[in-house]
Short mmCIF file of N, CA and C in Angstrom, two decimals:
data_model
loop_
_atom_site.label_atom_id
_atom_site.label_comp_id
_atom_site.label_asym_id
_atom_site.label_seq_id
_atom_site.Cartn_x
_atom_site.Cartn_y
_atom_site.Cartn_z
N UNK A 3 92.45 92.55 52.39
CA UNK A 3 91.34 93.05 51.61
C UNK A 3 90.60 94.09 52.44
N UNK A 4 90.21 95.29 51.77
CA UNK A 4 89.37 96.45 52.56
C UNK A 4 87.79 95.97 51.84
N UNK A 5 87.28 96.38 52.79
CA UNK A 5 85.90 96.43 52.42
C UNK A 5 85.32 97.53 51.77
N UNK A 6 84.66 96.96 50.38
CA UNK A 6 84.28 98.02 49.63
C UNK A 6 83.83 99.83 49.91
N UNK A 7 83.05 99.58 51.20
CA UNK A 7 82.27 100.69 51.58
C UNK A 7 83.53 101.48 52.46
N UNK A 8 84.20 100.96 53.22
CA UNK A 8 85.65 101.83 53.37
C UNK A 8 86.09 102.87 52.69
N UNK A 9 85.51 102.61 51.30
CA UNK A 9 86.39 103.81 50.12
C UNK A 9 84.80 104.16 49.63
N UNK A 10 84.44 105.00 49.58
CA UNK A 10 82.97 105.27 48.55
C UNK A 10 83.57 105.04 47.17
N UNK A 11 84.01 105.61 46.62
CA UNK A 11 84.60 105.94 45.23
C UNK A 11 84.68 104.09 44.80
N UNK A 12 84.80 103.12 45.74
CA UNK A 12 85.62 101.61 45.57
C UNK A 12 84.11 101.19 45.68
N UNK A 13 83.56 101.72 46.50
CA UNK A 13 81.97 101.34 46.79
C UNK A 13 81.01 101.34 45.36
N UNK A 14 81.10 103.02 45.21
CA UNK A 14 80.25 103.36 43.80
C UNK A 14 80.83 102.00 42.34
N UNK A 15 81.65 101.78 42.56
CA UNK A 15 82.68 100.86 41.11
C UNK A 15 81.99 99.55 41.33
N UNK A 16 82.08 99.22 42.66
CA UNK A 16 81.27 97.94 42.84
C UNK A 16 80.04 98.01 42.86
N UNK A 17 79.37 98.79 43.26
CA UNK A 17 77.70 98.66 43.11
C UNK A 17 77.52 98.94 41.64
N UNK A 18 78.26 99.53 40.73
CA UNK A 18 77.68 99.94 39.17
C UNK A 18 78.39 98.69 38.52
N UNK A 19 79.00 97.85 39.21
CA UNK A 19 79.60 96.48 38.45
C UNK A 19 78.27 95.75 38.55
N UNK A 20 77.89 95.41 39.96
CA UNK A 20 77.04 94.63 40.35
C UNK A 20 75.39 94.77 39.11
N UNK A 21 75.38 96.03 39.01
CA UNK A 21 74.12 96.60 38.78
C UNK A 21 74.41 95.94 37.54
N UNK A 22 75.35 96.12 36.81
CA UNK A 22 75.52 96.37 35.26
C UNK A 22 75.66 94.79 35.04
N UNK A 23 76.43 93.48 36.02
CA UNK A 23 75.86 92.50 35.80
C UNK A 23 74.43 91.66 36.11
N UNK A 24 73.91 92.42 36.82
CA UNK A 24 72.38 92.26 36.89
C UNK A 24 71.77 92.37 35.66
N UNK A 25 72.01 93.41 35.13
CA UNK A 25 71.15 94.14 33.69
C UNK A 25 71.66 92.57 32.49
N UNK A 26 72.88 92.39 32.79
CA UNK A 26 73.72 91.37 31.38
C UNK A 26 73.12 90.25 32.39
N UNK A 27 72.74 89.53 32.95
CA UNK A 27 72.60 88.87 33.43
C UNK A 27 70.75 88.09 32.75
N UNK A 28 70.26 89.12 32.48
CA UNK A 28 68.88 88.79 31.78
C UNK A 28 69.00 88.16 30.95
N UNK A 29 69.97 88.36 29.87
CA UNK A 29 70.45 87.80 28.66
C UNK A 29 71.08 86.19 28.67
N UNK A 30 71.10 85.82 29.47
CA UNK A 30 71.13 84.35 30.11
C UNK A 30 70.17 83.11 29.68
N UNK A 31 70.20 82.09 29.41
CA UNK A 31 69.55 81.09 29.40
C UNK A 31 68.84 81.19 30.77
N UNK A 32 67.76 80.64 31.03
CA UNK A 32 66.64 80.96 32.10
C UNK A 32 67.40 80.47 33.70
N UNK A 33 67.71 78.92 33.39
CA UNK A 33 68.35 77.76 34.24
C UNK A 33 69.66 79.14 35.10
N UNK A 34 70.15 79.46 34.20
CA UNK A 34 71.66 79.79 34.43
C UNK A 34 71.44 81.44 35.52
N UNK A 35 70.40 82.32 34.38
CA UNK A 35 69.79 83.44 34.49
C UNK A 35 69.75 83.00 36.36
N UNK A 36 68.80 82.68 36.83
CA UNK A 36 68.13 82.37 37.99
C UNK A 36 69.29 82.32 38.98
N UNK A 37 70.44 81.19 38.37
CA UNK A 37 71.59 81.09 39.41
C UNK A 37 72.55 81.85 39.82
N UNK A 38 73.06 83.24 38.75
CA UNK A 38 73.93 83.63 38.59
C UNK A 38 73.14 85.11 39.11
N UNK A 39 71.85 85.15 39.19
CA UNK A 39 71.13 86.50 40.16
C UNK A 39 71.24 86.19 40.95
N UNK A 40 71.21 84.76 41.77
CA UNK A 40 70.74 83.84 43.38
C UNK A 40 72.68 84.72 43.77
N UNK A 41 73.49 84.28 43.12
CA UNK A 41 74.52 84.22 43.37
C UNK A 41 75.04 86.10 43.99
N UNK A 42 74.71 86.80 42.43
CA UNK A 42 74.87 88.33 42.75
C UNK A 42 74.19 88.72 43.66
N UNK A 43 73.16 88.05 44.75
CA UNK A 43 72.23 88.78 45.42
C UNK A 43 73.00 88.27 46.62
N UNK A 44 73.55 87.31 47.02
CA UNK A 44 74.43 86.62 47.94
C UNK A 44 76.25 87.65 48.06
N UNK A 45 76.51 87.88 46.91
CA UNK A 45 77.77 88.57 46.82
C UNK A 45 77.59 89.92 47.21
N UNK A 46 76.28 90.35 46.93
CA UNK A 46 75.98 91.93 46.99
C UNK A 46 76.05 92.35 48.49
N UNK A 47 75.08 91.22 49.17
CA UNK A 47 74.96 91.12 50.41
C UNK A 47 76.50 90.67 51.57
N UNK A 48 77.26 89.88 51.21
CA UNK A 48 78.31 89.70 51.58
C UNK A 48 79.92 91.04 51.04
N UNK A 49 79.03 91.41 50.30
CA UNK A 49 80.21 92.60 50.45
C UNK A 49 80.10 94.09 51.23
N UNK A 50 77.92 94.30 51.32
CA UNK A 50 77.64 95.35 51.90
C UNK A 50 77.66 94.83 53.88
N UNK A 51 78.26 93.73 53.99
CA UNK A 51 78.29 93.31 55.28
C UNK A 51 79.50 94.11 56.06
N UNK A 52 78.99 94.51 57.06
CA UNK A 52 80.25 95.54 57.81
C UNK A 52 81.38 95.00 58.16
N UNK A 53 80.86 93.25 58.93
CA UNK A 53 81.32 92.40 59.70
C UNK A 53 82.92 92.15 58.94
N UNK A 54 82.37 92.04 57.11
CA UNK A 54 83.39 91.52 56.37
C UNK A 54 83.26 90.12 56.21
N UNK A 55 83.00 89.32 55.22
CA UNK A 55 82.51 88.17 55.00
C UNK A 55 84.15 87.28 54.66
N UNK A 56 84.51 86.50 54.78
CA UNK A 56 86.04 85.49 54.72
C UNK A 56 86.14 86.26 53.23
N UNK A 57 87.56 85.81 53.08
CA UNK A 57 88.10 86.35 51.60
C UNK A 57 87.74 85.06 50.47
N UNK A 58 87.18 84.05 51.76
CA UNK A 58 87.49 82.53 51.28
C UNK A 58 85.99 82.57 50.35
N UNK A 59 85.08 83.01 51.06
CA UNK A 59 83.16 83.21 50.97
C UNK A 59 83.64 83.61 49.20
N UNK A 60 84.12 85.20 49.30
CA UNK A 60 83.96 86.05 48.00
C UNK A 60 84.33 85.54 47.08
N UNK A 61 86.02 84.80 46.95
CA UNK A 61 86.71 84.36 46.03
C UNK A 61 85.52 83.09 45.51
N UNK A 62 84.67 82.13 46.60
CA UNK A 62 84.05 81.07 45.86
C UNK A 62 82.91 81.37 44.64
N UNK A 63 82.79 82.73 45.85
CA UNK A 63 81.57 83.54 44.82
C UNK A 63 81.42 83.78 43.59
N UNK A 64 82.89 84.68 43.14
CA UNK A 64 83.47 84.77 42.27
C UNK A 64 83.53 84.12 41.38
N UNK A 65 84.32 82.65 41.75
CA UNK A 65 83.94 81.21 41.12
C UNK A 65 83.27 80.79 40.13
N UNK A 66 81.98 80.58 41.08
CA UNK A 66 81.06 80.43 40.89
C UNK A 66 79.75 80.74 39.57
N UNK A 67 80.42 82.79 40.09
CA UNK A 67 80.27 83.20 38.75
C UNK A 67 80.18 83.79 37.69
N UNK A 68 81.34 83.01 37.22
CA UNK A 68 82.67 82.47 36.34
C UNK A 68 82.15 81.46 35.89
N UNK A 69 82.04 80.52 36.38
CA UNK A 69 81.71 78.91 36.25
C UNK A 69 80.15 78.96 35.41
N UNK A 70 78.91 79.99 35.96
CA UNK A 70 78.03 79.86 35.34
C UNK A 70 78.21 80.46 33.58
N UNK A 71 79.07 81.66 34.36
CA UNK A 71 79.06 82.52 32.83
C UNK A 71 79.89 81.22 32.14
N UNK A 72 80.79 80.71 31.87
CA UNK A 72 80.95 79.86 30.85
C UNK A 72 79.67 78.95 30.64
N UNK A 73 79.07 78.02 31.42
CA UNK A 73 77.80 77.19 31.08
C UNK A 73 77.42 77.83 30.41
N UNK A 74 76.93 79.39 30.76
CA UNK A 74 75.92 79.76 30.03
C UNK A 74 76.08 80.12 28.34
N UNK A 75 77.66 80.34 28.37
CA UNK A 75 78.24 80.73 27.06
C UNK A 75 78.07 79.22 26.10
N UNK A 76 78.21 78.16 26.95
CA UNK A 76 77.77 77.01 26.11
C UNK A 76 76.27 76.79 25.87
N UNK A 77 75.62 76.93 26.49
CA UNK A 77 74.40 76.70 25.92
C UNK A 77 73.41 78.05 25.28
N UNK A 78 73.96 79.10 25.45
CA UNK A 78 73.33 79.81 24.96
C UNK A 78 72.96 79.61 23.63
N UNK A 79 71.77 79.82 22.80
CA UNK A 79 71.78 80.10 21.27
C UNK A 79 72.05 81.70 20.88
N UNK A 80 71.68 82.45 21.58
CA UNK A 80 71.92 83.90 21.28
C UNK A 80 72.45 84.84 22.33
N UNK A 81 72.63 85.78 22.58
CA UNK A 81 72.74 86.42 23.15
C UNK A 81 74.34 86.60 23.70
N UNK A 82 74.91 85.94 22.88
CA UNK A 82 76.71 85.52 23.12
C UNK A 82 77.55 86.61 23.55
N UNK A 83 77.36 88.14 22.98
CA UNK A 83 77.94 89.36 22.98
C UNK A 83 77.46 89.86 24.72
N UNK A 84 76.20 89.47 24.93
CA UNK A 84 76.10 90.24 25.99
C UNK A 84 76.73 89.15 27.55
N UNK A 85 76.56 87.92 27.12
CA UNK A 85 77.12 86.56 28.28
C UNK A 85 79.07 87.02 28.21
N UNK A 86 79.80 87.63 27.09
CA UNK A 86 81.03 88.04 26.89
C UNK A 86 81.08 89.20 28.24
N UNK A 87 80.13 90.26 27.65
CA UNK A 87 80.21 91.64 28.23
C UNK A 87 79.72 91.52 29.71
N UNK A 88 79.18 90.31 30.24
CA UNK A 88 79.32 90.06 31.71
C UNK A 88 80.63 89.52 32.22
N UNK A 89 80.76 88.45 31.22
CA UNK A 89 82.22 88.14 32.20
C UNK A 89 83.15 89.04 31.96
N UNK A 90 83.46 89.99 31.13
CA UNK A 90 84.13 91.22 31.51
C UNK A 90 84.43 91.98 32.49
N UNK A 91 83.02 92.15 32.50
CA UNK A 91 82.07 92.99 33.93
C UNK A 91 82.47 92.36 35.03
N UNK A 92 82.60 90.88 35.33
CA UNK A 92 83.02 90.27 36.00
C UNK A 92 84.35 90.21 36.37
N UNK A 93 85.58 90.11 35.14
CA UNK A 93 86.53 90.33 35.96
C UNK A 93 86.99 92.11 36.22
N UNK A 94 86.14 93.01 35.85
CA UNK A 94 86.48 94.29 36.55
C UNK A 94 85.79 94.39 38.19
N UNK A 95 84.90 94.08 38.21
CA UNK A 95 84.12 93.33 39.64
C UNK A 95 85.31 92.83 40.65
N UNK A 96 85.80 92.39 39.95
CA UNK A 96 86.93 91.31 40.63
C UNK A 96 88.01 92.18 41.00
N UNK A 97 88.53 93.13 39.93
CA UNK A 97 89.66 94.03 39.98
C UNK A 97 89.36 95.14 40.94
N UNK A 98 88.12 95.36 41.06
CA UNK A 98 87.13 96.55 42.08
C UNK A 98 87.59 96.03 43.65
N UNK A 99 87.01 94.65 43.47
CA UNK A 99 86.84 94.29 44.93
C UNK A 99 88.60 94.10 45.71
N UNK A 100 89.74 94.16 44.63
CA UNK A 100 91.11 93.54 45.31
C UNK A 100 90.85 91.89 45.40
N UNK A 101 90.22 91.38 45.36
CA UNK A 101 89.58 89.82 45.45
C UNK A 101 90.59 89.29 44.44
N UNK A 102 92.11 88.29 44.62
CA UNK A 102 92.31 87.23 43.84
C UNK A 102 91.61 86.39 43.65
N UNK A 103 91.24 85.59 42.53
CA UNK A 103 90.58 84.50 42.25
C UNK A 103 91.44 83.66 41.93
N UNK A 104 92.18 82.73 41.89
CA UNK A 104 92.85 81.84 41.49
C UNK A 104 92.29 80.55 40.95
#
């Protein structure tokens, strides 16, 4: 795995993923909302790390959320189209970073 900032062009894809699940991320049940920012603010930070954070860290990250965006797709009452158009966002995030998730 290269680290995002290695490539700008790989850089810019991931920071306008990140951003753009921030924005879909409002649209969240509150509970979920809270965890799945805690989470992007942890991933954001572990990918702008020079050091390079384990492949093991990102992939849980990833996970993680994955794992919320479905909760949240269950309990949501509204907002269903935009909790879709994150996990989208999410797996292009994923396709950005080279990151398997298995």
């Amino acid at each position: 795995m290269s680290n995002a900032s290695d490539h700008p062009s790989e850089s810019q894809t991931v920071q306008d993923r990140l951003a753009s699940l921030r924005q879909l991320a409002q649209a969240f049940p509150k509970e979920q909302r809270e965890d799945v920012l805690l989470e992007l603010d942890d991933l954001s930070t572990d990918l702008a790390n020079t050091d390079g954070p384990s492949l093991q860290t990102l992939q849980q990250r990833l996970k993680r959320l994955a794992a919320i965006a479905m909760m949240a797709r269950m309990f949501a009452t509204s907002n269903q189209q935009a909790i879709e158009e994150f996990a989208s966002n999410l797996v292009e995030l994923t396709q950005a970073t080279k990151i398997e998730v298995e």
